[in-house]
Coordinates of C-alpha atoms and ligand atoms in Angstrom, one line a residue:
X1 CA 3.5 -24.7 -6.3
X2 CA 3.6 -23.5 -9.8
X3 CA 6.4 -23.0 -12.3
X4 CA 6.7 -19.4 -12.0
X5 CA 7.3 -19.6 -8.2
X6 CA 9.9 -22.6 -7.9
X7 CA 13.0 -22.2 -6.6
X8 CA 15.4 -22.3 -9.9
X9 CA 17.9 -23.7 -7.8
X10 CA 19.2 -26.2 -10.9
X11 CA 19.4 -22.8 -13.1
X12 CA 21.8 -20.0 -12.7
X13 CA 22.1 -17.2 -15.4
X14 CA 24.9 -16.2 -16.8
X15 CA 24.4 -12.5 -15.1
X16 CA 25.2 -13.8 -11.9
X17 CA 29.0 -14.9 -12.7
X18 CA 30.8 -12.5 -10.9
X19 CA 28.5 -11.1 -8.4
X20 CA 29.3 -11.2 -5.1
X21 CA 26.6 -13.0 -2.4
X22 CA 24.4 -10.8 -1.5
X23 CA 23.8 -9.8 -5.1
X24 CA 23.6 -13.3 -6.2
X25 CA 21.0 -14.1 -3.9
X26 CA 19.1 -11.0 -5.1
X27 CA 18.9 -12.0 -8.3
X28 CA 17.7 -15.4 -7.6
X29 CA 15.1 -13.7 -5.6
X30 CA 14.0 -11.7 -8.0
X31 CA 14.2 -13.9 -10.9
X32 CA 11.2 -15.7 -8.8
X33 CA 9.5 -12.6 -9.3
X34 CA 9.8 -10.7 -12.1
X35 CA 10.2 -11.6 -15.9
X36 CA 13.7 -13.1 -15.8
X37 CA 15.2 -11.2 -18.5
X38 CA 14.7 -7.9 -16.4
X39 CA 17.1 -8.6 -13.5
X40 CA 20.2 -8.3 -14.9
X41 CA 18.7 -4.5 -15.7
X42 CA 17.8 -3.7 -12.8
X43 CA 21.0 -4.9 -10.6
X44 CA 23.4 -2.0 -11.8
X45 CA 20.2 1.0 -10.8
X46 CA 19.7 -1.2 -7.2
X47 CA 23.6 -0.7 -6.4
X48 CA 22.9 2.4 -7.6
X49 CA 20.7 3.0 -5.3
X50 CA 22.1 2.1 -2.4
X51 CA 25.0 3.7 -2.4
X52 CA 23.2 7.1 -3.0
X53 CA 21.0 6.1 0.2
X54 CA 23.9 5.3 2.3
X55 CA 26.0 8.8 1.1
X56 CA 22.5 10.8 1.6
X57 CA 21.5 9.4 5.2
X58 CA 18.5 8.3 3.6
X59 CA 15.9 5.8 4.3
X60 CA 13.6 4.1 1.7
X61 CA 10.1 2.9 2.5
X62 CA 7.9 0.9 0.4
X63 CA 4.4 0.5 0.1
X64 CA 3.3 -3.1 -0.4
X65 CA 2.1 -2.2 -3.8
X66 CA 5.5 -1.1 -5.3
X67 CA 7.5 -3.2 -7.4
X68 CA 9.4 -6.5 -6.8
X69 CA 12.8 -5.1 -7.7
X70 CA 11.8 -1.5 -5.1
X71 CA 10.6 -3.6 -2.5
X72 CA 13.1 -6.4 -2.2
X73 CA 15.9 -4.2 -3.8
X74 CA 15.8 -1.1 -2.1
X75 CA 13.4 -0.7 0.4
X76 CA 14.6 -0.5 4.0
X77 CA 11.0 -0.4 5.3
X78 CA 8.0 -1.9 4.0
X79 CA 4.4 -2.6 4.5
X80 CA 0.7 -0.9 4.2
X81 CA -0.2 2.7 5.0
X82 CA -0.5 2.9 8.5
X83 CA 2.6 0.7 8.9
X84 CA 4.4 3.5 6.8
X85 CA 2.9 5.9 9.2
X86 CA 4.0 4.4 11.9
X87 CA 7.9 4.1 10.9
X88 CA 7.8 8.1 9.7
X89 CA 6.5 9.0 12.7
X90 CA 9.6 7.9 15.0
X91 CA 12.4 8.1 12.0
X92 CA 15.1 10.0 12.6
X93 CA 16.8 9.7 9.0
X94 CA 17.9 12.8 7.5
X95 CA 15.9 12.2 4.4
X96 CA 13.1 9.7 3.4
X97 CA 12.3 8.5 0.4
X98 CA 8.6 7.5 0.0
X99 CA 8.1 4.5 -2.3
X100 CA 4.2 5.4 -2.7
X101 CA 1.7 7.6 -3.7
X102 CA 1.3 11.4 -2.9
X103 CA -0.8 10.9 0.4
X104 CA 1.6 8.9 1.6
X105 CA 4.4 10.9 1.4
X106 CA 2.6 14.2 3.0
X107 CA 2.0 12.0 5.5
X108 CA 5.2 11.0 6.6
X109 CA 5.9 14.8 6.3
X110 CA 3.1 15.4 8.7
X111 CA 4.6 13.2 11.2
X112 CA 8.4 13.5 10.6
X113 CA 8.4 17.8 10.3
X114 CA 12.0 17.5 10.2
X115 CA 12.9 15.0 8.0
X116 CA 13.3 16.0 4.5
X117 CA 10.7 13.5 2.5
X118 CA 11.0 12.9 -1.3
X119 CA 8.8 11.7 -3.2
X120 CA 10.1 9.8 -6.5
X121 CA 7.4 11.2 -9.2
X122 CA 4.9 14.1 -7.2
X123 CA 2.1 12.8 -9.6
X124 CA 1.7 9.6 -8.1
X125 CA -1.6 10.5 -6.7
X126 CA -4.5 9.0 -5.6
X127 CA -8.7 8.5 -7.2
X128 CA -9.7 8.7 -3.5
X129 CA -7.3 11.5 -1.7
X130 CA -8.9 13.0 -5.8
X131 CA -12.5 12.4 -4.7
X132 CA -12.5 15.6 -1.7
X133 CA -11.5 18.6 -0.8
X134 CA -11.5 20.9 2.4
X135 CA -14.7 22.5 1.3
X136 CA -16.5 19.3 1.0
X137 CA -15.4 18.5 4.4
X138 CA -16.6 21.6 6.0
X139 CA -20.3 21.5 3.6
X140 CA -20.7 17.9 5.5
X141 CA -20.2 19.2 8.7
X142 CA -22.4 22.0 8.5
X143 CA -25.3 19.2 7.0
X144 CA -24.3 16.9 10.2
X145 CA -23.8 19.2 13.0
X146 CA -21.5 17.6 16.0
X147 CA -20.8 14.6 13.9
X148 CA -17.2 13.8 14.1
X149 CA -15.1 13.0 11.0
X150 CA -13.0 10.1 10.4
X151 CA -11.2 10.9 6.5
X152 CA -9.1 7.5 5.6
X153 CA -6.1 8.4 4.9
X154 CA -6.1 8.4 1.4
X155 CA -7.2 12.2 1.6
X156 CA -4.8 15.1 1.3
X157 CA -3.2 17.0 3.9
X158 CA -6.0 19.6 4.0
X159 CA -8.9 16.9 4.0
X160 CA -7.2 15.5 7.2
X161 CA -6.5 19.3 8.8
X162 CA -10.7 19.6 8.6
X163 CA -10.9 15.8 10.4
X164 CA -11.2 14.7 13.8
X165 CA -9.0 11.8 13.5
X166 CA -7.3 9.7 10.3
X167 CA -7.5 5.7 10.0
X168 CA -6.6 3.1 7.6
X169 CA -8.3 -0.4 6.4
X170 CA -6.4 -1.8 9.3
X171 CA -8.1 0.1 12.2
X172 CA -11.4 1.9 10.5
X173 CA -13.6 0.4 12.9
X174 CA -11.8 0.9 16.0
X175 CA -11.2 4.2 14.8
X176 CA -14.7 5.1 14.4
X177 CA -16.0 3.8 18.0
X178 CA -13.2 5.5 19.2
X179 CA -14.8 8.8 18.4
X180 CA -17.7 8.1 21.0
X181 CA -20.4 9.2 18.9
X182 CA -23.8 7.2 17.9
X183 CA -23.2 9.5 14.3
X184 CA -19.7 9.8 12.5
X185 CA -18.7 11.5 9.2
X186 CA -17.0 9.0 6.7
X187 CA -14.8 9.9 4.0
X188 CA -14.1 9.5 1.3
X189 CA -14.3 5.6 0.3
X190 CA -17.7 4.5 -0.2
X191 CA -16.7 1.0 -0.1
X192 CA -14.7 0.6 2.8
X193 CA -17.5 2.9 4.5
X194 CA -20.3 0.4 3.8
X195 CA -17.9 -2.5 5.0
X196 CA -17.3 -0.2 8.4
X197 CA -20.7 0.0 8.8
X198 CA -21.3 -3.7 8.6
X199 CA -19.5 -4.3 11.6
X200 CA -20.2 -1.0 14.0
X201 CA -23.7 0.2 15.5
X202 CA -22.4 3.9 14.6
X203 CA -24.3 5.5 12.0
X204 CA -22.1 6.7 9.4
X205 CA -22.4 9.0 6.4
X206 CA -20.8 8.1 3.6
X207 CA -19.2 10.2 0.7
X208 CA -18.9 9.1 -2.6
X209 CA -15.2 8.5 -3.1
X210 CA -13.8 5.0 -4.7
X211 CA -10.6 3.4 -5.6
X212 CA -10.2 3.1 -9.3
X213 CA -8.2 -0.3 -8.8
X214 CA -10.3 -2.1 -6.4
X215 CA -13.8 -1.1 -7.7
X216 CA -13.2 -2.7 -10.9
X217 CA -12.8 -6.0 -9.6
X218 CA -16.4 -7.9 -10.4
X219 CA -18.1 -10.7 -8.0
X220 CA -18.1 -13.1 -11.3
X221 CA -13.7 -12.6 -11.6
X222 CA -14.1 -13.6 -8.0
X223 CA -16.1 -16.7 -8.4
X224 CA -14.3 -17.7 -11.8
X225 CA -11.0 -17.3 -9.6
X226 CA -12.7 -19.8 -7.3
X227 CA -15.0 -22.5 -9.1
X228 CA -11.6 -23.0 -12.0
X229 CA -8.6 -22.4 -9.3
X230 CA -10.0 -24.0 -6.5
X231 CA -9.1 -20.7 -4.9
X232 CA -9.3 -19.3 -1.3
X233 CA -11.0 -15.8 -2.0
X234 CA -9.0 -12.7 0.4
X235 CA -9.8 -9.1 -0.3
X236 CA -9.3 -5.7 0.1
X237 CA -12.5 -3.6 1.7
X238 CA -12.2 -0.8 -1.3
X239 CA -13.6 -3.3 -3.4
X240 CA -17.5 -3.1 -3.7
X241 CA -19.6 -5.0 -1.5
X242 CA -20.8 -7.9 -4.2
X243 CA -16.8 -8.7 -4.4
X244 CA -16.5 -8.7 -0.5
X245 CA -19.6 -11.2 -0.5
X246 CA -17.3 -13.6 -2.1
X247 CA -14.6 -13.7 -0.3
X248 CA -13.4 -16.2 2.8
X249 CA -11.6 -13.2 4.5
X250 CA -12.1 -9.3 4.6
X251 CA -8.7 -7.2 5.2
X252 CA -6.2 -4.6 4.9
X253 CA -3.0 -5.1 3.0
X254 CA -1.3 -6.6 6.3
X255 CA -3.7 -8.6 7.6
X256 CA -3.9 -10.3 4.1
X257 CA -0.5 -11.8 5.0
X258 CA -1.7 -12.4 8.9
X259 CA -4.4 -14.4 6.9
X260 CA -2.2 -16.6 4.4
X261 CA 0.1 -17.0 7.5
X262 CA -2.8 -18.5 9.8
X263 CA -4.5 -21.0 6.7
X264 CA -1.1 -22.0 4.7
X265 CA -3.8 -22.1 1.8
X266 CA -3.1 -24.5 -1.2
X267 CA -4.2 -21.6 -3.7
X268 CA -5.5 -17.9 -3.1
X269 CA -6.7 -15.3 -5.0
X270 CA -5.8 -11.9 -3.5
X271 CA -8.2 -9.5 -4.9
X272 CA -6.2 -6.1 -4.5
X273 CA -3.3 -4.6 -6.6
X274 CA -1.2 -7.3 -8.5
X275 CA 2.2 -6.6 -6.4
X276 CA 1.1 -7.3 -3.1
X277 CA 1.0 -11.3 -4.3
X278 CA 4.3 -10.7 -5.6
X279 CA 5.4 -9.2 -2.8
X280 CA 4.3 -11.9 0.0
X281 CA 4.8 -14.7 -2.8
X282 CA 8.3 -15.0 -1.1
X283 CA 7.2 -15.8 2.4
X284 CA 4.5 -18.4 1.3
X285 CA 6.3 -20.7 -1.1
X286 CA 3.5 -23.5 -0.9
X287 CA 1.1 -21.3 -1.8
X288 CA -0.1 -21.2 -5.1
X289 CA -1.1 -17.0 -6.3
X290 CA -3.8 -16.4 -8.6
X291 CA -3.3 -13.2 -9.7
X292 CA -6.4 -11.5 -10.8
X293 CA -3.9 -8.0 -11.5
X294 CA -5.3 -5.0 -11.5
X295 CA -2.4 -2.6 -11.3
X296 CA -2.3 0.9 -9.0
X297 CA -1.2 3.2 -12.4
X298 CA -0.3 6.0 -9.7
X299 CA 2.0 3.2 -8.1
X300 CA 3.4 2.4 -11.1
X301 CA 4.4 5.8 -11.4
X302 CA 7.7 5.2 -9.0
X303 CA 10.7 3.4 -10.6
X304 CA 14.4 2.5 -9.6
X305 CA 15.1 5.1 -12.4
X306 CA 13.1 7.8 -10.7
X307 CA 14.2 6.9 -7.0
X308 CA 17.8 6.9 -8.4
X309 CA 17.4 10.4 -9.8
X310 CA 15.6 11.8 -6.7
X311 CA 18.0 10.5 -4.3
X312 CA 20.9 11.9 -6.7
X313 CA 19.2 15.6 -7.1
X314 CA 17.6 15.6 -3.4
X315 CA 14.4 16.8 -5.4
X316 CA 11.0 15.9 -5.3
X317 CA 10.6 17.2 -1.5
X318 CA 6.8 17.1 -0.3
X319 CA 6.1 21.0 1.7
X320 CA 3.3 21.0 3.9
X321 CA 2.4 24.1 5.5
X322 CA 2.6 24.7 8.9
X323 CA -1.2 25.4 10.0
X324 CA -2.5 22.2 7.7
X325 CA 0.3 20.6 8.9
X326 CA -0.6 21.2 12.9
X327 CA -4.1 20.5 11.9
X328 CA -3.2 17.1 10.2
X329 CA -1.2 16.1 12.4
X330 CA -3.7 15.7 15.4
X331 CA -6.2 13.6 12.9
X332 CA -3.1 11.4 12.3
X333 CA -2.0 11.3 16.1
X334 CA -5.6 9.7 17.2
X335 CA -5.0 7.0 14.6
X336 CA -2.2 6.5 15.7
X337 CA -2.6 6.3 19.0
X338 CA -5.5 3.6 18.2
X339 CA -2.6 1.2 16.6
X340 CA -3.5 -1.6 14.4
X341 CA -6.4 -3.7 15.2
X342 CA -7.2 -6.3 12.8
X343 CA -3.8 -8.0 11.8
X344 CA -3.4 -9.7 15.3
Ligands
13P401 P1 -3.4 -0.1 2.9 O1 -3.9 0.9 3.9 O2 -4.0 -1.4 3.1 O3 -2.0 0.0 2.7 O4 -4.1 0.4 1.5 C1 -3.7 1.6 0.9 C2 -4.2 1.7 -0.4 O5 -3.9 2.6 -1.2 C3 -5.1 0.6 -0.8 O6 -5.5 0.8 -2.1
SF4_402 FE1 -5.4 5.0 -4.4 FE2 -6.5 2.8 -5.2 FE3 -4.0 3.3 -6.0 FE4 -4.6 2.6 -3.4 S1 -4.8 1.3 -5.2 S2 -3.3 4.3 -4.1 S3 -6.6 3.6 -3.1 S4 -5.9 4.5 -6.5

């Protein structure tokens, strides 16, 4: 264990005289996880916080790639997209604030049409949902009649109204087969289409879409991580194929965490966005996190001060119209109906 994740149960701040419990043990929490001098900031915004949520009937969800002090402060659900989906699409709050980027927060809307959805700062987009638009979709299909198409769900509303079904890192393959075609229509991540079509006989074509975080990361960071660490290589399947080449296990944002639960590793290296380590950090305290960091900058966007001011004003609400909504909605249904697949 290293110094920056020890318990500091010998060390208590002077910020902490005078809170009550619960907020004590926040702090100590997040003084595991965050520069230490930051936590006695963010305490008064978190209270903040959730009092708004409790006066507005409103629930926060998280992606794993926010913030320490959003996730363990504020969040009432957390995890990776499809687990997001999944809680939108049977909440019955009156309003949800989506701790995320764009996509994510249309698609809650998609699946929640009467829930009002906020979404902290709307230009927390996306490089991928960035990398198509409807027309694309409907120029592939008319190159590759009667192919079925599977958009990730890192697409806007309007990419997934022109798809045949929706599916995330944690079910792509399933989701594909699903489809009961020998040819199916990928979009948009290059990467995570390649790694599909590793492990499926379907034929796929590929569009050229890639995440600006996870196609940065380089095969050498990934064996420097390794040969000075000592460390277990897991990562994400938007990174390119040399980086995936190096790596002891393949996954989506969950079953990252199914995977540290299974090995207990000594040391990993998560190559993905920086918070997720943070994030699971918690809930693996002899493991050791190298942290090669890249950071999502459309992530990044969202803040307690943001979430604070959106949940004050009730702005920031994400409007889908109806028809791409209807549309959407039955891509999203199949994926969901499909489940999660590889974080058993
Ligand atoms: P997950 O589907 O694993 O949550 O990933 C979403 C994402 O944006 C990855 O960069
Ligand atoms: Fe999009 Fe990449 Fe950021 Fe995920 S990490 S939201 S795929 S830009």
């Amino acid at each position: 264990m290293n110094a920056a994740t020890k318990p500091r149960d010998d060390f208590a701040p002077r910020w902490r005289e005078g809170l009550d419990e619960e907020y004590a043990a926040l702090s100590a929490t997040l003084e595991r996880l965050v520069p230490c001098l930051e936590v006695p900031l963010h305490l008064p915004w978190i209270d903040a916080i959730r009092r708004l949520k409790r006066e507005r009937g409103a629930v926060l969800m998280a992606h794993s790639y926010q913030s320490p002090e959003i996730f363990h402060g504020v969040a009432d659900v957390t995890g990776d997209s499809l687990a997001l989906a999944q809680a939108a699409a049977t909440c019955d709050a009156e309003v949800v604030v989506l701790c995320g980027v764009h996509f994510m927060a249309e698609t809650a809307k998609i699946l929640a049409p009467r829930v009002k959805v906020l979404i902290p700062d709307a230009r927390a987009g996306c490089s991928l949902a960035d990398a198509i638009t409807a027309a694309d979709v409907r120029a592939l299909r008319a190159r590759h009649p009667g192919a079925p198409v599977v958009s990730y769900v890192n697409t806007t509303a309007e990419v997934k109204a022109e798809s045949d079904a929706c599916c995330t890192s944690a079910n792509a393959v399933q989701v594909v087969e699903a489809m009961g075609a020998d040819k199916v229509i990928f979009l948009p991540d290059r990467y995570l289409g390649a790694h599909v079509a590793s492990r499926t006989d379907v034929q796929l074509v590929l569009w050229d879409g890639r995440c600006e975080v996870h196609e940065t990361f380089t095969a050498a960071q990934a064996r420097r991580a390794r040969e000075r660490y000592d460390a277990r290589l897991v990562a994400h399947p938007e990174c390119p194929p040399e980086v995936l080449a190096e790596a002891d296990f393949v996954g989506s944002t969950t079953a990252m965490g199914a995977w540290l639960e299974r090995e207990q590793p000594e040391r990993v290296a998560l190559i993905t966005e920086c918070s997720l380590a943070d994030n699971l950090r918690l809930q693996f305290p002899a493991t050791e996190f190298i942290k090669p960091c890249n950071l999502c900058p459309h992530m990044k966007r969202i803040t307690l001060q943001n979430i604070h001011a959106c949940l004050r004003d009730l702005s920031g609400e994400v409007i889908v119209p109806g028809d791409v909504a209807a549309r959407a909605r039955r891509a999203l249904e199949r994926m969901l109906a499909v489940g999660r697949r590889d974080a058993a």
